[in-house]
Amino acid sequence: MKQNDFDFNATYRAYCEGLAEQTLYRVLPEHRPAGVEIDFSSNDYLGLSRHPALIAAAHKALDDIGVGSTGSRLLSGNVPAHEALEAQIAQCKGTEAALLFCSGYQANATVLAALLDKRVTGRDAVVLSDRLIHASLHHACRYAGVEHIRFTHNDMAHLERLLQEHTAAGKLVFIVGETVYGMDGDVAPLDTLDELTQRYGAFLYLDEAHATGILGRDGYGLLAGRKHPPGFIAMGTFSKAVGCSGAYIACSQAIRNYLVNRCTGFVYSTAPSPAVTAAIGAALQLLPSLQSERDRVMQMAEHLRSHIRSLGLECGPSTTHIVPVIVGDAAKAMELKRHLLTRGILASAVRPPTVPRGTARVRVALCATHTWDDVNRLTRALSDWVETSHA
Ligand SMILES: Cc1ncc(COP(=O)(O)O)c(C=O)c1O
């Protein structure tokens, strides 16, 4: 029997129509559209997704083990390659232990939620996060049902005021941020974060999705080899500079053991596939040999930033391989994206809610597969856009 006359399809359709009115409606883009000669939209920062060593390792694992991992790690899915890779990651990061996940979203959404579980800690917790953290970390806070307060981006004085207030109230404090912010390309003040974490007895959770592979000691991320506070997790993904998919957390053995027992995204999810696991292992071995590629990427990014600023355009506080051209208005970001496409250049327009309102941008990701000629074509296209007074 019909319960009521709620029209599901009309409701969701009307929502999308509302987005379209604000130039915020998204459609899936064509993969490598015809006419694109240079792609600045990819997170394959080192071009490893097509590297022969990774492909060979994946092929071998397919032949030896098969396509699927057949179950959760706690059931049939645990293969020696998973544990070997975890040992390799712990060594690269300089932590006691590490744990693998099938995606970065899954890791963030479920690891942080497991840590916040009041049934385990017995204390009220508050998350103090940077304003610009990834959606997956918001997901964790919502799921855990804890108080979540955002401090101004990279503003350590603001964070400290919040720490004073909430530790005085006896709450357990989790500080959450990223080492490199994926839409702005700037770096968190890691020394101050460490110091504040220790001083206020907080937990520090940092996401290295955009640093892993491309920054830090041997490319293993900005937290590799640092001395960490006792309550600490470095999370990172294999989906960007490592050229694969999946994610890790690097942490103490006690936290790893806890998560193996309590983290829903680990316990109730099929283990990463053998082929991807093997490819990640090959990539981690390769990373130390790719320093000159990393250096060149950073030089191209610096050159691009100087050019953008010389045109009177904004690229915010970026200091890494991620260089946004911040134009403010969503329609204008789409217009710049279309202009670049007419020159054979692909770069992503990023609009709210991915970035705060009024900060829509075209995000340029410099990769080792780019040449100086590619960067020069981009700078010329930006100059033309400004000259034709679209800016
Ligand atoms: C900062 C950050 N964390 C986590 C993720 C999610 O990682 P994944 O794509 O592996 O799910 C992303 C990117 O998508 C990201 O930019």
mmCIF file of N, CA, C and O in Angstrom, residues 22 24 131 184 314 325-333 350-362:
data_model
loop_
_atom_site.group_PDB
_atom_site.id
_atom_site.type_symbol
_atom_site.label_atom_id
_atom_site.label_comp_id
_atom_site.label_asym_id
_atom_site.label_seq_id
_atom_site.Cartn_x
_atom_site.Cartn_y
_atom_site.Cartn_z
ATOM 1 N N GLN A 22 23.449 27.844 -9.671
ATOM 2 C CA GLN A 22 24.608 28.534 -9.062
ATOM 3 C C GLN A 22 25.933 28.127 -9.713
ATOM 4 O O GLN A 22 26.998 28.319 -9.127
ATOM 5 N N LEU A 24 27.036 25.220 -9.868
ATOM 6 C CA LEU A 24 27.687 24.266 -8.963
ATOM 7 C C LEU A 24 27.314 22.813 -9.283
ATOM 8 O O LEU A 24 27.702 21.898 -8.564
ATOM 9 N N ARG A 131 40.399 24.348 9.150
ATOM 10 C CA ARG A 131 39.166 24.645 8.409
ATOM 11 C C ARG A 131 39.114 23.913 7.063
ATOM 12 O O ARG A 131 38.047 23.630 6.543
ATOM 13 N N ASP A 184 45.033 23.979 -1.883
ATOM 14 C CA ASP A 184 45.806 25.222 -1.751
ATOM 15 C C ASP A 184 47.302 25.005 -1.953
ATOM 16 O O ASP A 184 48.037 25.964 -2.255
ATOM 17 N N GLU A 314 45.824 35.464 -8.306
ATOM 18 C CA GLU A 314 46.057 34.960 -6.941
ATOM 19 C C GLU A 314 46.432 33.489 -6.967
ATOM 20 O O GLU A 314 45.718 32.704 -7.600
ATOM 21 N N VAL A 325 44.879 28.698 -9.204
ATOM 22 C CA VAL A 325 44.663 30.051 -9.721
ATOM 23 C C VAL A 325 43.299 30.448 -9.171
ATOM 24 O O VAL A 325 42.252 29.999 -9.668
ATOM 25 N N ILE A 326 43.319 31.240 -8.090
ATOM 26 C CA ILE A 326 42.079 31.507 -7.349
ATOM 27 C C ILE A 326 41.373 32.709 -7.991
ATOM 28 O O ILE A 326 41.926 33.811 -8.009
ATOM 29 N N VAL A 327 40.179 32.449 -8.531
ATOM 30 C CA VAL A 327 39.464 33.519 -9.236
ATOM 31 C C VAL A 327 38.214 33.975 -8.486
ATOM 32 O O VAL A 327 37.617 34.991 -8.836
ATOM 33 N N GLY A 328 37.806 33.235 -7.450
ATOM 34 C CA GLY A 328 36.709 33.673 -6.584
ATOM 35 C C GLY A 328 35.367 33.091 -6.960
ATOM 36 O O GLY A 328 34.793 32.296 -6.229
ATOM 37 N N ASP A 329 34.913 33.459 -8.136
ATOM 38 C CA ASP A 329 33.559 33.121 -8.557
ATOM 39 C C ASP A 329 33.542 31.777 -9.313
ATOM 40 O O ASP A 329 34.418 31.528 -10.157
ATOM 41 N N ALA A 330 32.538 30.933 -9.023
ATOM 42 C CA ALA A 330 32.488 29.599 -9.642
ATOM 43 C C ALA A 330 32.378 29.698 -11.167
ATOM 44 O O ALA A 330 33.028 28.945 -11.906
ATOM 45 N N ALA A 331 31.570 30.649 -11.647
ATOM 46 C CA ALA A 331 31.386 30.775 -13.105
ATOM 47 C C ALA A 331 32.710 31.189 -13.758
ATOM 48 O O ALA A 331 33.052 30.726 -14.858
ATOM 49 N N LYS A 332 33.454 32.037 -13.075
ATOM 50 C CA LYS A 332 34.727 32.497 -13.630
ATOM 51 C C LYS A 332 35.750 31.345 -13.672
ATOM 52 O O LYS A 332 36.556 31.237 -14.608
ATOM 53 N N ALA A 333 35.701 30.486 -12.664
ATOM 54 C CA ALA A 333 36.616 29.324 -12.655
ATOM 55 C C ALA A 333 36.303 28.421 -13.848
ATOM 56 O O ALA A 333 37.212 27.930 -14.530
ATOM 57 N N VAL A 350 37.720 24.021 -9.481
ATOM 58 C CA VAL A 350 37.288 23.529 -8.167
ATOM 59 C C VAL A 350 36.378 24.579 -7.534
ATOM 60 O O VAL A 350 36.776 25.732 -7.366
ATOM 61 N N ARG A 351 35.167 24.130 -7.220
ATOM 62 C CA ARG A 351 34.131 25.070 -6.746
ATOM 63 C C ARG A 351 33.613 24.635 -5.382
ATOM 64 O O ARG A 351 33.859 23.509 -4.957
ATOM 65 N N PRO A 352 32.865 25.511 -4.674
ATOM 66 C CA PRO A 352 32.252 25.102 -3.417
ATOM 67 C C PRO A 352 31.321 23.909 -3.675
ATOM 68 O O PRO A 352 30.760 23.825 -4.773
ATOM 69 N N PRO A 353 31.150 22.953 -2.794
ATOM 70 C CA PRO A 353 31.647 23.000 -1.416
ATOM 71 C C PRO A 353 33.066 22.440 -1.241
ATOM 72 O O PRO A 353 33.530 22.357 -0.108
ATOM 73 N N THR A 354 33.735 22.058 -2.340
ATOM 74 C CA THR A 354 35.090 21.524 -2.172
ATOM 75 C C THR A 354 36.020 22.591 -1.607
ATOM 76 O O THR A 354 36.930 22.296 -0.833
ATOM 77 N N VAL A 355 35.824 23.843 -2.025
ATOM 78 C CA VAL A 355 36.585 24.956 -1.441
ATOM 79 C C VAL A 355 35.569 25.962 -0.890
ATOM 80 O O VAL A 355 34.406 25.972 -1.322
ATOM 81 N N PRO A 356 35.977 26.827 0.065
ATOM 82 C CA PRO A 356 35.015 27.788 0.627
ATOM 83 C C PRO A 356 34.445 28.713 -0.450
ATOM 84 O O PRO A 356 35.119 29.006 -1.447
ATOM 85 N N ARG A 357 33.219 29.172 -0.211
ATOM 86 C CA ARG A 357 32.592 30.121 -1.138
ATOM 87 C C ARG A 357 33.488 31.315 -1.389
ATOM 88 O O ARG A 357 34.169 31.781 -0.467
ATOM 89 N N GLY A 358 33.491 31.811 -2.625
ATOM 90 C CA GLY A 358 34.293 32.993 -2.948
ATOM 91 C C GLY A 358 35.753 32.662 -3.240
ATOM 92 O O GLY A 358 36.551 33.561 -3.468
ATOM 93 N N THR A 359 36.105 31.357 -3.202
ATOM 94 C CA THR A 359 37.507 30.991 -3.491
ATOM 95 C C THR A 359 37.584 29.947 -4.611
ATOM 96 O O THR A 359 38.519 29.144 -4.644
ATOM 97 N N ALA A 360 36.603 29.962 -5.521
ATOM 98 C CA ALA A 360 36.650 29.013 -6.639
ATOM 99 C C ALA A 360 37.944 29.238 -7.409
ATOM 100 O O ALA A 360 38.482 30.346 -7.428
ATOM 101 N N ARG A 361 38.425 28.167 -8.001
ATOM 102 C CA ARG A 361 39.763 28.227 -8.600
ATOM 103 C C ARG A 361 39.920 27.213 -9.718
ATOM 104 O O ARG A 361 39.123 26.289 -9.853
ATOM 105 N N VAL A 362 40.996 27.404 -10.463
ATOM 106 C CA VAL A 362 41.469 26.340 -11.348
ATOM 107 C C VAL A 362 42.703 25.785 -10.666
ATOM 108 O O VAL A 362 43.608 26.538 -10.283
#
